[in-house]
Amino acid sequence: MDGVEPVLYPLLRKDLTAQGPRYAVQIGEKMIDYNEEFRLFLSTRNPNPFIPPDASSIVTEINFTTTASGLRGQLLALTIQHEKPDLEEQKTKLLQQEEDKKIQLAKLEDSLLETLATSQGNILENKDLIESLNQTKASSALIQESLAESFRLQSSLDKERDAYLPLAESASRMYFIISDLSKINNMYRFSLAAFLRLFQRALQSEQDSSNTEERIKLLIGSLKHTVYEYVCRCLFKLFIHSHQEWETFTGVIVGDTIRKSDSQRSARDQIPSWIEQDRVWAVASLKISLPGLYQTLCFEDESLWRTFSQSSICEQDFPSPVVKKISLFQQVLVVQAVRPDRLQSAMALFACKTLGNLCCAVIESTIKRSDRLF
């Protein structure tokens, strides 16, 4: 729901009417029996619902939306628990001790006020009262000193914890970047729980480092790679009908295929001369793993592919006789094999054509937001 209906106000205010041993509340034109254990929870998908002033005083608003600062703190805590569990344990104990001291201090203040309120006669002549006040003052001073020491220790621990803050900030930005994919389609919703699992997987990866700063850089790189693979698998695989093509693109089967191929040594002789030497094995891999596609491409016709090979935007300059016969993802495979320098642009073009113009707008927005991250 988007707001609080006025018809619910009597219920929220608990305007109850006693009817013998029971209570009732008026909802609209009806009197409804009221149970003391009744609780009403209202939820909305609107992150900023409008609550009228007369309703704000009778409802409690709780925002469960994930915020950048809240997620950063949660990720920082997970990092410290994994990297320096003793530090996080000390932090927890200090916070608990601090709360205990504050409770003791509040009790002393209440006790002092109660003693003053119940005292009789001249306060200056009441020795028991003066002694009690002195004890309270001494106890309060000790608690204040303990709190001050706790604050100093906590500040010291926070400095050590803040060393891992860049990792938490990068991870938080990653989450909100992939969350923007839901603007393309609701099926591209990545839950926070799934992202936290990726984050913990990155933390568990073994990274050799000599100091904390280098360790953080390695962890950020590992997380980027993990999140990238996870998101790409979710997005691209939805629009790829051939499992063989997908495994060729990700390199799952190519390596073994080439090693087992009897024609490995003569690959250069089998690949057209216009293809550069450093791309021979990639094209040979494409030929072995997807022979049907390779035959359709007609790589032997050098004049057909001359514009493509020399173009600075080759992903948009496929030969017209060929482009009519192959799918959008097969075009990505060709660019990956022959012109990997344009692979990123080819993937973006594939996504835009597959998902529509809305994808282009979201990709541009996401790239702007991710400049600080990548």
Tab-separated table of C-alpha atoms in Angstrom:
chain	number	residue	atom	x	y	z
A	1	MET	CA	0.000	0.000	0.000
A	2	ASP	CA	1.072	3.594	-0.587
A	3	GLY	CA	-0.305	5.233	2.549
A	4	VAL	CA	-2.280	4.869	5.750
A	5	GLU	CA	-6.033	4.794	5.154
A	6	PRO	CA	-8.050	7.051	7.514
A	7	VAL	CA	-10.397	4.155	8.203
A	8	LEU	CA	-7.561	2.507	10.143
A	9	TYR	CA	-6.936	5.468	12.447
A	10	PRO	CA	-9.266	4.251	15.260
A	11	LEU	CA	-7.483	0.902	15.229
A	12	LEU	CA	-4.013	2.483	15.221
A	13	ARG	CA	-4.953	4.895	18.001
A	14	LYS	CA	-6.569	2.027	19.910
A	15	ASP	CA	-9.851	3.874	20.337
A	16	LEU	CA	-11.370	0.903	22.145
A	17	THR	CA	-14.862	0.603	23.553
A	18	ALA	CA	-15.488	-1.710	26.513
A	19	GLN	CA	-18.407	-4.079	25.952
A	20	GLY	CA	-18.613	-6.168	29.064
A	21	PRO	CA	-15.520	-8.392	29.383
A	22	ARG	CA	-14.322	-7.612	25.856
A	23	TYR	CA	-13.176	-4.630	23.823
A	24	ALA	CA	-14.281	-3.494	20.377
A	25	VAL	CA	-13.053	-0.937	17.863
A	26	GLN	CA	-15.003	0.796	15.130
A	27	ILE	CA	-13.731	0.123	11.589
A	28	GLY	CA	-15.854	2.074	9.137
A	29	GLU	CA	-19.454	1.472	10.118
A	30	LYS	CA	-18.831	-1.785	11.989
A	31	MET	CA	-17.750	-2.558	15.536
A	32	ILE	CA	-15.058	-5.240	15.474
A	33	ASP	CA	-13.895	-7.277	18.478
A	34	TYR	CA	-10.344	-6.376	19.486
A	35	ASN	CA	-7.701	-8.840	20.677
A	36	GLU	CA	-4.880	-7.514	22.871
A	37	GLU	CA	-2.336	-9.576	20.920
A	38	PHE	CA	-3.372	-8.084	17.562
A	39	ARG	CA	-0.559	-6.431	15.591
A	40	LEU	CA	-0.886	-4.656	12.245
A	41	PHE	CA	1.988	-4.561	9.737
A	42	LEU	CA	1.733	-2.452	6.572
A	43	SER	CA	4.274	-2.837	3.772
A	44	THR	CA	4.966	-0.921	0.591
A	45	ARG	CA	7.358	-1.121	-2.361
A	46	ASN	CA	7.651	2.658	-2.359
A	47	PRO	CA	11.020	3.597	-0.788
A	48	ASN	CA	9.637	7.016	0.236
A	49	PRO	CA	5.985	6.547	1.184
A	50	PHE	CA	3.953	9.594	2.150
A	51	ILE	CA	2.719	9.382	5.735
A	52	PRO	CA	0.364	12.225	6.770
A	53	PRO	CA	1.316	14.162	9.920
A	54	ASP	CA	-1.718	12.858	11.793
A	55	ALA	CA	-0.642	9.280	11.013
A	56	SER	CA	3.088	9.650	11.664
A	57	SER	CA	2.489	9.895	15.406
A	58	ILE	CA	0.587	6.588	15.600
A	59	VAL	CA	2.696	4.374	13.324
A	60	THR	CA	6.311	3.264	13.493
A	61	GLU	CA	8.141	3.512	10.176
A	62	ILE	CA	10.932	1.002	9.511
A	63	ASN	CA	12.954	1.254	6.292
A	64	PHE	CA	14.454	-2.080	5.224
A	65	THR	CA	15.948	-0.640	2.032
A	66	THR	CA	19.641	-1.387	1.639
A	67	THR	CA	21.683	1.819	1.803
A	68	ALA	CA	25.257	2.364	0.675
A	69	SER	CA	26.509	3.277	4.153
A	70	GLY	CA	24.626	0.418	5.832
A	71	LEU	CA	25.929	-2.140	3.343
A	72	ARG	CA	29.460	-0.747	3.666
A	73	GLY	CA	29.352	-1.280	7.428
A	74	GLN	CA	28.016	-4.816	7.009
A	75	LEU	CA	30.703	-5.714	4.464
A	76	LEU	CA	33.399	-4.190	6.664
A	77	ALA	CA	32.246	-6.337	9.588
A	78	LEU	CA	32.346	-9.478	7.400
A	79	THR	CA	35.842	-8.556	6.228
A	80	ILE	CA	37.165	-8.033	9.753
A	81	GLN	CA	35.568	-11.273	10.940
A	82	HIS	CA	37.433	-13.132	8.217
A	83	GLU	CA	40.730	-11.245	8.137
A	84	LYS	CA	41.125	-10.317	11.830
A	85	PRO	CA	38.570	-12.143	13.972
A	86	ASP	CA	40.345	-11.099	17.207
A	87	LEU	CA	39.923	-7.436	16.287
A	88	GLU	CA	36.192	-7.847	15.713
A	89	GLU	CA	35.852	-9.761	18.978
A	90	GLN	CA	37.598	-6.948	20.883
A	91	LYS	CA	35.318	-4.423	19.200
A	92	THR	CA	32.225	-6.372	20.247
A	93	LYS	CA	33.411	-6.704	23.845
A	94	LEU	CA	34.208	-2.994	24.062
A	95	LEU	CA	30.756	-2.069	22.779
A	96	GLN	CA	29.150	-4.419	25.299
A	97	GLN	CA	31.232	-3.023	28.165
A	98	GLU	CA	30.403	0.497	27.054
A	99	GLU	CA	26.678	-0.230	27.128
A	100	ASP	CA	26.999	-1.831	30.567
A	101	LYS	CA	28.820	1.231	31.906
A	102	LYS	CA	26.194	3.557	30.489
A	103	ILE	CA	23.447	1.491	32.138
A	104	GLN	CA	25.304	1.633	35.461
A	105	LEU	CA	25.703	5.389	35.102
A	106	ALA	CA	21.990	5.809	34.388
A	107	LYS	CA	21.118	3.726	37.452
A	108	LEU	CA	23.398	5.855	39.641
A	109	GLU	CA	21.718	9.022	38.372
A	110	ASP	CA	18.273	7.566	39.065
A	111	SER	CA	19.403	6.463	42.516
A	112	LEU	CA	20.778	9.924	43.257
A	113	LEU	CA	17.545	11.603	42.223
A	114	GLU	CA	15.488	9.154	44.267
A	115	THR	CA	17.682	9.721	47.328
A	116	LEU	CA	17.319	13.492	47.034
A	117	ALA	CA	13.583	13.224	46.487
A	118	THR	CA	12.997	11.039	49.570
A	119	SER	CA	15.379	12.855	51.919
A	120	GLN	CA	13.870	14.650	54.905
A	121	GLY	CA	15.047	17.611	56.903
A	122	ASN	CA	18.112	19.689	56.169
A	123	ILE	CA	20.181	18.013	53.446
A	124	LEU	CA	23.437	19.466	54.772
A	125	GLU	CA	22.868	17.827	58.168
A	126	ASN	CA	21.941	14.405	56.744
A	127	LYS	CA	25.238	12.507	57.049
A	128	ASP	CA	23.877	9.326	55.481
A	129	LEU	CA	22.679	11.284	52.486
A	130	ILE	CA	25.993	13.117	52.084
A	131	GLU	CA	27.921	9.834	52.337
A	132	SER	CA	25.628	8.262	49.751
A	133	LEU	CA	26.143	11.252	47.462
A	134	ASN	CA	29.924	10.987	47.811
A	135	GLN	CA	29.849	7.260	46.977
A	136	THR	CA	27.652	7.931	43.969
A	137	LYS	CA	30.001	10.683	42.829
A	138	ALA	CA	33.056	8.419	43.206
A	139	SER	CA	31.346	5.562	41.343
A	140	SER	CA	30.243	7.937	38.613
A	141	ALA	CA	33.797	9.259	38.211
A	142	LEU	CA	35.164	5.702	37.868
A	143	ILE	CA	32.563	4.855	35.274
A	144	GLN	CA	33.328	8.043	33.339
A	145	GLU	CA	37.040	7.156	33.355
A	146	SER	CA	36.214	3.644	32.135
A	147	LEU	CA	34.071	5.078	29.359
A	148	ALA	CA	36.833	7.475	28.319
A	149	GLU	CA	39.335	4.600	28.203
A	150	SER	CA	36.844	2.539	26.237
A	151	PHE	CA	36.461	5.366	23.731
A	152	ARG	CA	40.241	5.576	23.300
A	153	LEU	CA	40.561	1.828	22.749
A	154	GLN	CA	37.628	1.895	20.363
A	155	SER	CA	39.221	4.690	18.340
A	156	SER	CA	42.431	2.662	18.114
A	157	LEU	CA	40.519	-0.404	16.924
A	158	ASP	CA	38.546	1.669	14.430
A	159	LYS	CA	41.802	2.838	12.821
A	160	GLU	CA	42.824	-0.789	12.299
A	161	ARG	CA	39.367	-1.651	10.955
A	162	ASP	CA	39.339	1.339	8.599
A	163	ALA	CA	42.347	-0.120	6.795
A	164	TYR	CA	39.867	-2.526	5.154
A	165	LEU	CA	37.346	0.214	4.353
A	166	PRO	CA	38.386	0.520	0.648
A	167	LEU	CA	37.368	-3.106	0.106
A	168	ALA	CA	33.969	-2.550	1.740
A	169	GLU	CA	33.375	0.636	-0.272
A	170	SER	CA	34.272	-1.055	-3.572
A	171	ALA	CA	32.030	-4.019	-2.786
A	172	SER	CA	29.153	-1.711	-1.834
A	173	ARG	CA	29.447	0.149	-5.141
A	174	MET	CA	29.525	-3.147	-7.038
A	175	TYR	CA	26.266	-4.238	-5.453
A	176	PHE	CA	24.422	-1.050	-6.374
A	177	ILE	CA	25.834	-1.150	-9.908
A	178	ILE	CA	24.464	-4.643	-10.569
A	179	SER	CA	21.229	-3.674	-8.815
A	180	ASP	CA	20.637	-1.139	-11.593
A	181	LEU	CA	20.218	-4.046	-14.020
A	182	SER	CA	16.710	-4.487	-12.636
A	183	LYS	CA	15.814	-1.312	-14.562
A	184	ILE	CA	16.190	-3.364	-17.745
A	185	ASN	CA	13.895	-6.116	-16.570
A	186	ASN	CA	12.650	-7.371	-13.225
A	187	MET	CA	14.210	-10.776	-13.868
A	188	TYR	CA	17.649	-9.201	-13.447
A	189	ARG	CA	17.289	-8.752	-9.704
A	190	PHE	CA	20.343	-9.785	-7.705
A	191	SER	CA	19.586	-10.382	-4.047
A	192	LEU	CA	21.792	-9.050	-1.291
A	193	ALA	CA	22.159	-12.584	0.078
A	194	ALA	CA	23.582	-13.787	-3.258
A	195	PHE	CA	26.012	-10.854	-3.365
A	196	LEU	CA	27.160	-11.543	0.197
A	197	ARG	CA	27.922	-15.137	-0.793
A	198	LEU	CA	30.060	-13.848	-3.662
A	199	PHE	CA	31.798	-11.466	-1.270
A	200	GLN	CA	32.595	-14.256	1.195
A	201	ARG	CA	33.840	-16.443	-1.653
A	202	ALA	CA	36.232	-13.669	-2.674
A	203	LEU	CA	37.454	-13.345	0.926
A	204	GLN	CA	38.202	-17.070	1.052
A	205	SER	CA	40.324	-16.966	-2.104
A	206	GLU	CA	44.007	-17.422	-1.380
A	207	GLN	CA	45.926	-14.254	-2.216
A	208	ASP	CA	49.647	-13.973	-1.470
A	209	SER	CA	50.443	-10.528	-0.117
A	210	SER	CA	53.123	-8.961	2.020
A	211	ASN	CA	50.997	-6.255	3.647
A	212	THR	CA	47.394	-5.232	4.277
A	213	GLU	CA	47.242	-2.674	1.462
A	214	GLU	CA	48.373	-5.191	-1.142
A	215	ARG	CA	46.007	-7.796	0.290
A	216	ILE	CA	43.074	-5.374	-0.109
A	217	LYS	CA	43.962	-4.675	-3.752
A	218	LEU	CA	44.100	-8.401	-4.472
A	219	LEU	CA	40.765	-8.983	-2.744
A	220	ILE	CA	39.131	-6.162	-4.716
A	221	GLY	CA	40.430	-7.686	-7.950
A	222	SER	CA	39.190	-11.138	-6.938
A	223	LEU	CA	35.741	-9.756	-6.066
A	224	LYS	CA	35.494	-7.882	-9.371
A	225	HIS	CA	36.312	-11.070	-11.267
A	226	THR	CA	33.844	-13.142	-9.230
A	227	VAL	CA	30.987	-10.652	-9.613
A	228	TYR	CA	31.744	-10.162	-13.316
A	229	GLU	CA	31.594	-13.894	-14.025
A	230	TYR	CA	28.403	-14.275	-12.001
A	231	VAL	CA	26.604	-11.401	-13.728
A	232	CYS	CA	27.804	-12.296	-17.225
A	233	ARG	CA	26.659	-15.872	-16.776
A	234	CYS	CA	23.213	-14.653	-15.718
A	235	LEU	CA	22.844	-12.128	-18.531
A	236	PHE	CA	24.434	-13.627	-21.616
A	237	LYS	CA	23.378	-17.218	-21.103
A	238	LEU	CA	19.716	-16.200	-21.149
A	239	PHE	CA	20.005	-15.231	-24.808
A	240	ILE	CA	22.295	-17.992	-26.037
A	241	HIS	CA	20.459	-21.061	-27.244
A	242	SER	CA	23.560	-23.129	-28.073
A	243	HIS	CA	25.395	-24.638	-25.128
A	244	GLN	CA	28.355	-25.358	-27.437
A	245	GLU	CA	28.616	-21.679	-28.393
A	246	TRP	CA	28.506	-20.596	-24.761
A	247	GLU	CA	31.299	-22.973	-23.756
A	248	THR	CA	33.342	-21.793	-26.741
A	249	PHE	CA	32.884	-18.194	-25.646
A	250	THR	CA	33.887	-18.919	-22.035
A	251	GLY	CA	36.818	-21.140	-23.076
A	252	VAL	CA	35.539	-24.263	-21.316
A	253	ILE	CA	36.031	-26.696	-24.213
A	254	VAL	CA	38.439	-24.894	-26.537
A	255	GLY	CA	41.639	-25.746	-24.693
A	256	ASP	CA	41.032	-29.500	-24.624
A	257	THR	CA	39.812	-29.506	-28.222
A	258	ILE	CA	43.001	-27.926	-29.527
A	259	ARG	CA	45.290	-30.186	-27.513
A	260	LYS	CA	43.574	-33.295	-28.863
A	261	SER	CA	43.431	-32.066	-32.422
A	262	ASP	CA	45.706	-33.796	-34.911
A	263	SER	CA	45.829	-30.670	-37.050
A	264	GLN	CA	47.387	-28.461	-34.381
A	265	ARG	CA	50.752	-28.271	-36.096
A	266	SER	CA	49.254	-27.396	-39.472
A	267	ALA	CA	46.839	-24.769	-38.147
A	268	ARG	CA	48.586	-21.953	-39.987
A	269	ASP	CA	48.158	-23.794	-43.294
A	270	GLN	CA	44.434	-24.297	-42.704
A	271	ILE	CA	43.662	-20.712	-41.702
A	272	PRO	CA	43.419	-17.980	-44.394
A	273	SER	CA	46.519	-15.813	-44.706
A	274	TRP	CA	44.676	-12.519	-44.094
A	275	ILE	CA	44.132	-13.525	-40.462
A	276	GLU	CA	46.989	-12.269	-38.273
A	277	GLN	CA	49.441	-14.762	-36.837
A	278	ASP	CA	48.522	-14.127	-33.205
A	279	ARG	CA	44.852	-14.949	-33.983
A	280	VAL	CA	45.514	-18.227	-35.818
A	281	TRP	CA	44.940	-20.449	-32.819
A	282	ALA	CA	41.769	-18.585	-31.832
A	283	VAL	CA	40.315	-19.014	-35.302
A	284	ALA	CA	41.457	-22.651	-35.361
A	285	SER	CA	39.648	-23.170	-32.063
A	286	LEU	CA	36.495	-21.696	-33.576
A	287	LYS	CA	36.821	-23.954	-36.589
A	288	ILE	CA	37.247	-27.096	-34.492
A	289	SER	CA	34.567	-26.394	-31.908
A	290	LEU	CA	31.949	-24.896	-34.271
A	291	PRO	CA	32.620	-26.274	-37.785
A	292	GLY	CA	29.161	-25.363	-39.049
A	293	LEU	CA	29.593	-21.724	-38.121
A	294	TYR	CA	33.108	-21.616	-39.568
A	295	GLN	CA	31.853	-22.919	-42.914
A	296	THR	CA	29.120	-20.281	-42.985
A	297	LEU	CA	31.648	-17.482	-42.410
A	298	CYS	CA	33.538	-18.108	-45.680
A	299	PHE	CA	36.831	-16.862	-44.267
A	300	GLU	CA	38.567	-18.044	-47.459
A	301	ASP	CA	37.080	-15.061	-49.325
A	302	GLU	CA	39.550	-12.358	-48.313
A	303	SER	CA	37.778	-9.592	-50.252
A	304	LEU	CA	34.565	-10.347	-48.356
A	305	TRP	CA	36.276	-9.748	-44.999
A	306	ARG	CA	38.647	-6.933	-45.993
A	307	THR	CA	36.434	-4.138	-44.630
A	308	PHE	CA	35.827	-6.051	-41.405
A	309	SER	CA	39.537	-6.699	-40.787
A	310	GLN	CA	40.514	-3.049	-41.331
A	311	SER	CA	37.552	-1.330	-39.668
A	312	SER	CA	37.914	0.479	-36.355
A	313	ILE	CA	34.327	-0.576	-35.541
A	314	CYS	CA	34.406	-4.070	-37.005
A	315	GLU	CA	31.478	-5.265	-34.868
A	316	GLN	CA	29.276	-3.010	-37.031
A	317	ASP	CA	30.957	-3.849	-40.361
A	318	PHE	CA	30.215	-7.544	-40.838
A	319	PRO	CA	29.871	-8.624	-44.480
A	320	SER	CA	26.196	-8.338	-45.391
A	321	PRO	CA	25.991	-11.847	-46.955
A	322	VAL	CA	27.353	-13.320	-43.715
A	323	VAL	CA	25.488	-11.227	-41.157
A	324	LYS	CA	22.167	-12.486	-42.532
A	325	LYS	CA	23.144	-16.085	-41.809
A	326	ILE	CA	24.569	-15.879	-38.287
A	327	SER	CA	23.092	-14.892	-34.926
A	328	LEU	CA	24.049	-11.893	-32.810
A	329	PHE	CA	26.037	-14.046	-30.400
A	330	GLN	CA	27.842	-15.780	-33.261
A	331	GLN	CA	28.987	-12.309	-34.308
A	332	VAL	CA	30.458	-11.883	-30.820
A	333	LEU	CA	32.303	-15.195	-31.236
A	334	VAL	CA	33.785	-14.015	-34.548
A	335	VAL	CA	34.975	-10.738	-33.013
A	336	GLN	CA	36.449	-12.654	-30.076
A	337	ALA	CA	38.431	-14.884	-32.420
A	338	VAL	CA	39.542	-12.377	-35.072
A	339	ARG	CA	39.378	-8.915	-33.473
A	340	PRO	CA	39.496	-9.263	-29.660
A	341	ASP	CA	40.372	-5.564	-29.390
A	342	ARG	CA	36.697	-4.869	-30.183
A	343	LEU	CA	35.219	-7.616	-28.005
A	344	GLN	CA	33.925	-5.295	-25.281
A	345	SER	CA	32.115	-3.124	-27.822
A	346	ALA	CA	30.732	-6.224	-29.542
A	347	MET	CA	29.366	-7.510	-26.229
A	348	ALA	CA	27.739	-4.153	-25.482
A	349	LEU	CA	26.205	-4.113	-28.973
A	350	PHE	CA	24.926	-7.662	-28.469
A	351	ALA	CA	23.307	-6.689	-25.177
A	352	CYS	CA	21.722	-3.552	-26.623
A	353	LYS	CA	20.279	-5.322	-29.656
A	354	THR	CA	19.044	-8.225	-27.566
A	355	LEU	CA	17.531	-6.285	-24.697
A	356	GLY	CA	16.466	-3.160	-26.558
A	357	ASN	CA	17.178	0.540	-26.286
A	358	LEU	CA	16.465	0.595	-22.557
A	359	CYS	CA	19.556	-1.537	-22.028
A	360	CYS	CA	21.702	1.093	-23.774
A	361	ALA	CA	20.503	3.823	-21.434
A	362	VAL	CA	21.110	1.673	-18.351
A	363	ILE	CA	24.555	0.576	-19.570
A	364	GLU	CA	25.581	4.205	-20.117
A	365	SER	CA	24.287	5.128	-16.653
A	366	THR	CA	26.046	2.157	-15.085
A	367	ILE	CA	29.342	2.967	-16.819
A	368	LYS	CA	29.204	6.524	-15.458
A	369	ARG	CA	28.555	5.228	-11.939
A	370	SER	CA	31.290	2.605	-12.198
A	371	ASP	CA	34.044	4.962	-13.409
A	372	ARG	CA	35.264	5.339	-9.826
A	373	LEU	CA	35.269	1.565	-9.372
A	374	PHE	CA	36.870	0.276	-12.572
